[in-house]
PDB file of C-alpha atoms in Angstrom:
ATOM      1  CA  UNK A 260      83.821-136.452  -2.685  1.00 59.00           C
ATOM      2  CA  UNK A 261      84.457-136.599   1.066  1.00 60.00           C
ATOM      3  CA  UNK A 262      81.147-134.905   1.750  1.00 64.00           C
ATOM      4  CA  UNK A 263      79.250-137.043  -0.751  1.00 64.00           C
ATOM      5  CA  UNK A 264      80.163-140.182   1.221  1.00 63.00           C
ATOM      6  CA  UNK A 265      78.696-138.550   4.305  1.00 60.00           C
ATOM      7  CA  UNK A 266      75.542-137.462   2.514  1.00 68.00           C
ATOM      8  CA  UNK A 267      75.085-140.939   1.021  1.00 72.00           C
ATOM      9  CA  UNK A 268      75.105-142.705   4.396  1.00 67.00           C
ATOM     10  CA  UNK A 269      72.356-145.298   4.614  1.00 76.00           C
ATOM     11  CA  UNK A 270      72.511-146.004   8.336  1.00 76.00           C
ATOM     12  CA  UNK A 271      73.789-144.559  11.575  1.00 78.00           C
ATOM     13  CA  UNK A 272      77.043-146.547  11.509  1.00 78.00           C
ATOM     14  CA  UNK A 273      77.922-145.257   8.019  1.00 74.00           C
ATOM     15  CA  UNK A 274      77.036-141.735   9.134  1.00 72.00           C
ATOM     16  CA  UNK A 275      79.366-141.964  12.174  1.00 74.00           C
ATOM     17  CA  UNK A 276      82.201-143.493  10.159  1.00 77.00           C
ATOM     18  CA  UNK A 277      81.741-140.953   7.366  1.00 74.00           C
ATOM     19  CA  UNK A 278      81.668-138.090   9.861  1.00 76.00           C
ATOM     20  CA  UNK A 279      84.846-139.325  11.552  1.00 78.00           C
ATOM     21  CA  UNK A 280      86.629-139.624   8.192  1.00 77.00           C
ATOM     22  CA  UNK A 281      85.410-136.194   7.133  1.00 74.00           C
ATOM     23  CA  UNK A 282      86.601-134.574  10.399  1.00 75.00           C
ATOM     24  CA  UNK A 283      89.956-136.341  10.101  1.00 72.00           C
ATOM     25  CA  UNK A 284      90.321-134.984   6.561  1.00 69.00           C
ATOM     26  CA  UNK A 285      89.386-131.431   7.673  1.00 72.00           C
ATOM     27  CA  UNK A 286      91.933-131.546  10.524  1.00 64.00           C
ATOM     28  CA  UNK A 287      94.608-132.778   8.122  1.00 59.00           C
ATOM     29  CA  UNK A 288      93.832-129.964   5.661  1.00 59.00           C
ATOM     30  CA  UNK A 289      93.964-127.348   8.415  1.00 56.00           C
ATOM     31  CA  UNK A 290      97.301-128.668   9.706  1.00 56.00           C
ATOM     32  CA  UNK A 291      98.678-128.691   6.158  1.00 56.00           C
ATOM     33  CA  UNK A 292      97.472-125.129   5.614  1.00 53.00           C
ATOM     34  CA  UNK A 293      99.060-123.910   8.855  1.00 46.00           C
ATOM     35  CA  UNK A 294     102.336-125.621   7.931  1.00 48.00           C
ATOM     36  CA  UNK A 295     102.297-124.138   4.423  1.00 61.00           C
ATOM     37  CA  UNK A 296     101.438-120.654   5.693  1.00 71.00           C
ATOM     38  CA  UNK A 297     104.135-120.621   8.358  1.00 80.00           C
ATOM     39  CA  UNK A 298     106.610-121.991   5.801  1.00 84.00           C
ATOM     40  CA  UNK A 299     105.867-119.077   3.457  1.00 87.00           C
ATOM     41  CA  UNK A 300     106.366-116.534   6.240  1.00 90.00           C
ATOM     42  CA  UNK A 301     109.576-118.303   7.267  1.00 90.00           C
ATOM     43  CA  UNK A 302     110.842-118.039   3.678  1.00 90.00           C
ATOM     44  CA  UNK A 303     110.191-114.283   3.679  1.00 94.00           C
ATOM     45  CA  UNK A 304     111.955-113.829   7.026  1.00 93.00           C
ATOM     46  CA  UNK A 305     114.883-115.934   5.851  1.00 92.00           C
ATOM     47  CA  UNK A 306     115.221-113.974   2.602  1.00 93.00           C
ATOM     48  CA  UNK A 307     115.171-110.617   4.385  1.00 94.00           C
ATOM     49  CA  UNK A 308     117.633-111.843   7.025  1.00 91.00           C
ATOM     50  CA  UNK A 309     120.023-113.066   4.348  1.00 92.00           C
ATOM     51  CA  UNK A 310     120.040-109.789   2.408  1.00 94.00           C
ATOM     52  CA  UNK A 311     118.194-106.893   4.036  1.00 94.00           C
ATOM     53  CA  UNK A 312     119.671-104.422   1.518  1.00 95.00           C
ATOM     54  CA  UNK A 313     117.777-105.889  -1.413  1.00 95.00           C
ATOM     55  CA  UNK A 314     114.823-103.751  -2.519  1.00 95.00           C
ATOM     56  CA  UNK A 315     112.224-106.171  -1.150  1.00 96.00           C
ATOM     57  CA  UNK A 316     108.525-105.658  -1.752  1.00 96.00           C
ATOM     58  CA  UNK A 317     105.603-107.718  -0.579  1.00 95.00           C
ATOM     59  CA  UNK A 318     104.488-107.911  -4.215  1.00 96.00           C
ATOM     60  CA  UNK A 319     107.813-109.349  -5.369  1.00 96.00           C
ATOM     61  CA  UNK A 320     107.949-111.869  -2.539  1.00 95.00           C
ATOM     62  CA  UNK A 321     104.343-112.898  -3.155  1.00 94.00           C
ATOM     63  CA  UNK A 322     105.111-113.425  -6.843  1.00 94.00           C
ATOM     64  CA  UNK A 323     108.049-115.675  -5.907  1.00 92.00           C
ATOM     65  CA  UNK A 324     105.770-117.674  -3.602  1.00 89.00           C
ATOM     66  CA  UNK A 325     102.953-117.685  -6.189  1.00 89.00           C
ATOM     67  CA  UNK A 326     100.369-116.215  -3.831  1.00 90.00           C
ATOM     68  CA  UNK A 327      98.571-112.888  -3.694  1.00 93.00           C
ATOM     69  CA  UNK A 328     100.367-109.939  -2.086  1.00 95.00           C
ATOM     70  CA  UNK A 329      97.299-109.267   0.067  1.00 95.00           C
ATOM     71  CA  UNK A 330      97.307-112.837   1.381  1.00 92.00           C
ATOM     72  CA  UNK A 331     101.067-112.808   2.081  1.00 93.00           C
ATOM     73  CA  UNK A 332     100.726-109.482   3.860  1.00 95.00           C
ATOM     74  CA  UNK A 333      97.903-110.921   5.982  1.00 93.00           C
ATOM     75  CA  UNK A 334      99.918-114.066   6.812  1.00 90.00           C
ATOM     76  CA  UNK A 335     103.005-112.052   7.639  1.00 93.00           C
ATOM     77  CA  UNK A 336     101.102-109.822  10.056  1.00 94.00           C
ATOM     78  CA  UNK A 337      99.365-112.841  11.608  1.00 89.00           C
ATOM     79  CA  UNK A 338     102.606-114.745  12.232  1.00 88.00           C
ATOM     80  CA  UNK A 339     104.956-111.887  13.161  1.00 90.00           C
ATOM     81  CA  UNK A 340     102.611-109.261  14.624  1.00 92.00           C
ATOM     82  CA  UNK A 341     104.213-106.698  12.328  1.00 93.00           C
ATOM     83  CA  UNK A 342     103.570-105.542   8.792  1.00 95.00           C
ATOM     84  CA  UNK A 343     106.239-106.333   6.230  1.00 96.00           C
ATOM     85  CA  UNK A 344     107.443-102.756   5.751  1.00 95.00           C
ATOM     86  CA  UNK A 345     108.013-102.261   9.483  1.00 95.00           C
ATOM     87  CA  UNK A 346     109.705-105.646   9.764  1.00 95.00           C
ATOM     88  CA  UNK A 347     112.084-104.827   6.902  1.00 96.00           C
ATOM     89  CA  UNK A 348     112.930-101.421   8.394  1.00 96.00           C
ATOM     90  CA  UNK A 349     113.653-103.030  11.783  1.00 94.00           C
ATOM     91  CA  UNK A 350     115.992-105.618  10.233  1.00 95.00           C
ATOM     92  CA  UNK A 351     117.780-102.899   8.277  1.00 97.00           C
ATOM     93  CA  UNK A 352     118.273-100.736  11.354  1.00 96.00           C
ATOM     94  CA  UNK A 353     119.485-103.735  13.376  1.00 94.00           C
ATOM     95  CA  UNK A 354     122.041-104.479  10.656  1.00 96.00           C
ATOM     96  CA  UNK A 355     123.046-100.815  10.472  1.00 97.00           C
ATOM     97  CA  UNK A 356     123.735-100.821  14.210  1.00 96.00           C
ATOM     98  CA  UNK A 357     125.962-103.888  13.783  1.00 95.00           C
ATOM     99  CA  UNK A 358     127.873-102.110  11.001  1.00 96.00           C
ATOM    100  CA  UNK A 359     128.277 -98.940  13.074  1.00 96.00           C
ATOM    101  CA  UNK A 360     130.851-100.797  15.169  1.00 94.00           C
ATOM    102  CA  UNK A 361     133.191-100.584  12.162  1.00 94.00           C
ATOM    103  CA  UNK A 362     134.635 -97.055  12.357  1.00 93.00           C
ATOM    104  CA  UNK A 363     136.086 -97.217   8.839  1.00 96.00           C
ATOM    105  CA  UNK A 364     132.573 -97.181   7.360  1.00 96.00           C
ATOM    106  CA  UNK A 365     130.775 -93.878   6.871  1.00 96.00           C
ATOM    107  CA  UNK A 366     127.110 -93.546   7.775  1.00 96.00           C
ATOM    108  CA  UNK A 367     126.323 -93.112   4.072  1.00 95.00           C
ATOM    109  CA  UNK A 368     128.085 -96.409   3.311  1.00 97.00           C
ATOM    110  CA  UNK A 369     126.226 -98.128   6.130  1.00 97.00           C
ATOM    111  CA  UNK A 370     122.915 -96.771   4.871  1.00 97.00           C
ATOM    112  CA  UNK A 371     123.628 -98.124   1.394  1.00 96.00           C
ATOM    113  CA  UNK A 372     124.764-101.470   2.788  1.00 96.00           C
ATOM    114  CA  UNK A 373     121.387-101.940   4.471  1.00 97.00           C
ATOM    115  CA  UNK A 374     119.282-100.779   1.541  1.00 96.00           C
ATOM    116  CA  UNK A 375     118.924 -97.017   1.976  1.00 96.00           C
ATOM    117  CA  UNK A 376     120.483 -95.324  -1.039  1.00 93.00           C
ATOM    118  CA  UNK A 377     119.395 -91.878   0.178  1.00 94.00           C
ATOM    119  CA  UNK A 378     121.360 -90.917   3.303  1.00 93.00           C
ATOM    120  CA  UNK A 379     118.685 -88.422   4.376  1.00 94.00           C
ATOM    121  CA  UNK A 380     116.027 -91.115   4.257  1.00 96.00           C
ATOM    122  CA  UNK A 381     118.282 -93.484   6.207  1.00 96.00           C
ATOM    123  CA  UNK A 382     118.756 -90.763   8.840  1.00 95.00           C
ATOM    124  CA  UNK A 383     115.000 -90.171   9.132  1.00 95.00           C
ATOM    125  CA  UNK A 384     114.217 -93.869   9.443  1.00 96.00           C
ATOM    126  CA  UNK A 385     116.993 -94.342  11.982  1.00 96.00           C
ATOM    127  CA  UNK A 386     115.811 -91.427  14.122  1.00 96.00           C
ATOM    128  CA  UNK A 387     112.217 -92.653  13.985  1.00 94.00           C
ATOM    129  CA  UNK A 388     113.203 -96.186  15.038  1.00 93.00           C
ATOM    130  CA  UNK A 389     115.897 -95.371  17.614  1.00 94.00           C
ATOM    131  CA  UNK A 390     114.832 -91.978  18.934  1.00 95.00           C
ATOM    132  CA  UNK A 391     118.203 -90.394  18.158  1.00 95.00           C
ATOM    133  CA  UNK A 392     120.296 -89.605  15.107  1.00 96.00           C
ATOM    134  CA  UNK A 393     122.509 -92.270  13.576  1.00 96.00           C
ATOM    135  CA  UNK A 394     125.528 -90.046  14.214  1.00 95.00           C
ATOM    136  CA  UNK A 395     124.730 -89.680  17.938  1.00 96.00           C
ATOM    137  CA  UNK A 396     123.932 -93.378  18.280  1.00 95.00           C
ATOM    138  CA  UNK A 397     127.206 -94.334  16.669  1.00 95.00           C
ATOM    139  CA  UNK A 398     129.184 -91.895  18.782  1.00 93.00           C
ATOM    140  CA  UNK A 399     127.706 -93.408  21.934  1.00 93.00           C
ATOM    141  CA  UNK A 400     128.204 -96.948  20.624  1.00 89.00           C
ATOM    142  CA  UNK A 401     131.880 -96.406  19.840  1.00 88.00           C
ATOM    143  CA  UNK A 402     132.576 -94.720  23.174  1.00 89.00           C
ATOM    144  CA  UNK A 403     131.422 -97.776  25.161  1.00 78.00           C
TER     145      UNK A 403
END
Protein backbone atom coordinates (compact mmCIF):
# COMPACT_ATOMS: atom_id res chain seq x y z
CA UNK A 1 0.00 0.00 0.00
CA UNK A 2 2.94 2.32 0.67
CA UNK A 3 4.23 1.79 -2.84
CA UNK A 4 0.80 2.17 -4.43
CA UNK A 5 0.55 5.73 -3.07
CA UNK A 6 3.86 6.49 -4.74
CA UNK A 7 2.84 4.91 -8.03
CA UNK A 8 -0.48 6.79 -7.99
CA UNK A 9 1.13 10.23 -7.70
CA UNK A 10 -0.48 12.71 -10.06
CA UNK A 11 2.06 15.51 -9.78
CA UNK A 12 5.61 16.20 -8.71
CA UNK A 13 4.63 17.34 -5.20
CA UNK A 14 2.71 14.11 -4.53
CA UNK A 15 5.64 12.12 -5.91
CA UNK A 16 8.11 13.88 -3.55
CA UNK A 17 5.82 13.53 -0.54
CA UNK A 18 5.10 9.89 -1.37
CA UNK A 19 8.80 9.16 -1.84
CA UNK A 20 9.66 10.80 1.49
CA UNK A 21 6.96 8.78 3.28
CA UNK A 22 8.08 5.58 1.58
CA UNK A 23 11.75 6.16 2.55
CA UNK A 24 10.72 6.98 6.12
CA UNK A 25 8.76 3.72 6.27
CA UNK A 26 11.71 1.71 4.85
CA UNK A 27 14.11 3.24 7.40
CA UNK A 28 11.68 2.44 10.21
CA UNK A 29 11.36 -1.18 9.03
CA UNK A 30 15.13 -1.57 8.80
CA UNK A 31 15.64 -0.14 12.30
CA UNK A 32 12.92 -2.44 13.65
CA UNK A 33 14.54 -5.43 11.94
CA UNK A 34 17.98 -4.60 13.36
CA UNK A 35 16.48 -4.19 16.84
CA UNK A 36 14.59 -7.49 16.57
CA UNK A 37 17.62 -9.35 15.23
CA UNK A 38 19.98 -8.07 17.91
CA UNK A 39 17.33 -8.84 20.55
CA UNK A 40 17.16 -12.46 19.38
CA UNK A 41 20.95 -12.83 19.53
CA UNK A 42 20.96 -11.18 22.96
CA UNK A 43 18.37 -13.72 24.16
CA UNK A 44 20.58 -16.59 22.98
CA UNK A 45 23.66 -15.12 24.68
CA UNK A 46 21.70 -14.52 27.87
CA UNK A 47 20.33 -18.07 27.91
CA UNK A 48 23.76 -19.62 27.40
CA UNK A 49 25.33 -17.34 30.02
CA UNK A 50 22.66 -18.28 32.55
CA UNK A 51 23.10 -22.04 32.09
CA UNK A 52 25.98 -23.11 29.86
CA UNK A 53 25.59 -26.75 30.96
CA UNK A 54 22.23 -27.16 29.28
CA UNK A 55 22.39 -29.17 26.04
CA UNK A 56 21.81 -26.14 23.82
CA UNK A 57 21.33 -26.48 20.08
CA UNK A 58 20.78 -23.81 17.49
CA UNK A 59 17.69 -25.74 16.39
CA UNK A 60 16.18 -25.70 19.88
CA UNK A 61 16.92 -22.01 20.39
CA UNK A 62 15.51 -21.16 16.96
CA UNK A 63 12.33 -23.08 17.78
CA UNK A 64 11.96 -21.08 21.01
CA UNK A 65 12.40 -17.85 19.05
CA UNK A 66 10.10 -19.08 16.25
CA UNK A 67 12.65 -18.51 13.50
CA UNK A 68 14.61 -20.83 11.25
CA UNK A 69 17.81 -22.37 12.61
CA UNK A 70 19.68 -21.24 9.49
CA UNK A 71 18.57 -17.64 10.01
CA UNK A 72 19.45 -17.67 13.74
CA UNK A 73 22.84 -19.16 12.93
CA UNK A 74 23.42 -16.41 10.35
CA UNK A 75 22.36 -13.67 12.80
CA UNK A 76 24.48 -15.11 15.57
CA UNK A 77 27.59 -15.17 13.39
CA UNK A 78 26.85 -11.65 12.10
CA UNK A 79 26.47 -10.15 15.58
CA UNK A 80 29.12 -12.10 17.51
CA UNK A 81 31.67 -13.00 14.82
CA UNK A 82 31.53 -16.60 16.03
CA UNK A 83 29.36 -19.58 15.21
CA UNK A 84 27.07 -20.83 17.96
CA UNK A 85 28.95 -24.07 18.64
CA UNK A 86 32.26 -22.25 19.15
CA UNK A 87 30.58 -19.62 21.31
CA UNK A 88 29.00 -22.28 23.53
CA UNK A 89 32.30 -24.15 23.89
CA UNK A 90 34.08 -20.90 24.85
CA UNK A 91 31.49 -20.08 27.53
CA UNK A 92 31.72 -23.62 28.90
CA UNK A 93 35.51 -23.50 29.10
CA UNK A 94 35.40 -20.06 30.73
CA UNK A 95 33.01 -21.42 33.36
CA UNK A 96 35.15 -24.53 33.83
CA UNK A 97 38.17 -22.33 34.53
CA UNK A 98 36.17 -20.44 37.17
CA UNK A 99 35.19 -23.75 38.79
CA UNK A 100 38.78 -25.02 38.75
CA UNK A 101 39.54 -22.59 41.58
CA UNK A 102 37.47 -24.86 43.85
CA UNK A 103 39.87 -27.68 44.78
CA UNK A 104 37.10 -29.86 46.22
CA UNK A 105 35.66 -30.38 42.73
CA UNK A 106 37.11 -33.06 40.48
CA UNK A 107 37.73 -32.35 36.81
CA UNK A 108 34.98 -34.85 35.95
CA UNK A 109 32.54 -32.93 38.16
CA UNK A 110 33.59 -29.65 36.57
CA UNK A 111 33.13 -31.10 33.10
CA UNK A 112 29.62 -32.23 33.98
CA UNK A 113 28.80 -28.89 35.58
CA UNK A 114 29.57 -27.10 32.32
CA UNK A 115 27.77 -29.55 30.05
CA UNK A 116 30.36 -32.20 29.17
CA UNK A 117 29.11 -35.54 30.45
CA UNK A 118 32.06 -37.38 28.89
CA UNK A 119 35.29 -36.47 30.72
CA UNK A 120 37.42 -37.46 27.72
CA UNK A 121 35.48 -35.11 25.47
CA UNK A 122 35.79 -32.33 28.05
CA UNK A 123 39.56 -32.92 28.15
CA UNK A 124 39.84 -32.77 24.35
CA UNK A 125 37.79 -29.59 24.10
CA UNK A 126 39.75 -27.99 26.93
CA UNK A 127 43.11 -28.84 25.35
CA UNK A 128 41.97 -27.55 21.97
CA UNK A 129 40.75 -24.25 23.45
CA UNK A 130 43.51 -23.63 26.01
CA UNK A 131 46.52 -25.37 24.48
CA UNK A 132 47.13 -27.48 27.59
CA UNK A 133 45.36 -30.20 29.54
CA UNK A 134 42.72 -29.29 32.10
CA UNK A 135 44.82 -31.00 34.77
CA UNK A 136 47.93 -28.93 33.95
CA UNK A 137 45.90 -25.72 33.69
CA UNK A 138 44.32 -26.33 37.06
CA UNK A 139 47.63 -27.19 38.68
CA UNK A 140 49.10 -23.92 37.45
CA UNK A 141 45.97 -21.99 38.44
CA UNK A 142 45.97 -23.32 41.99
CA UNK A 143 49.69 -22.69 42.46
CA UNK A 144 49.33 -18.95 41.76
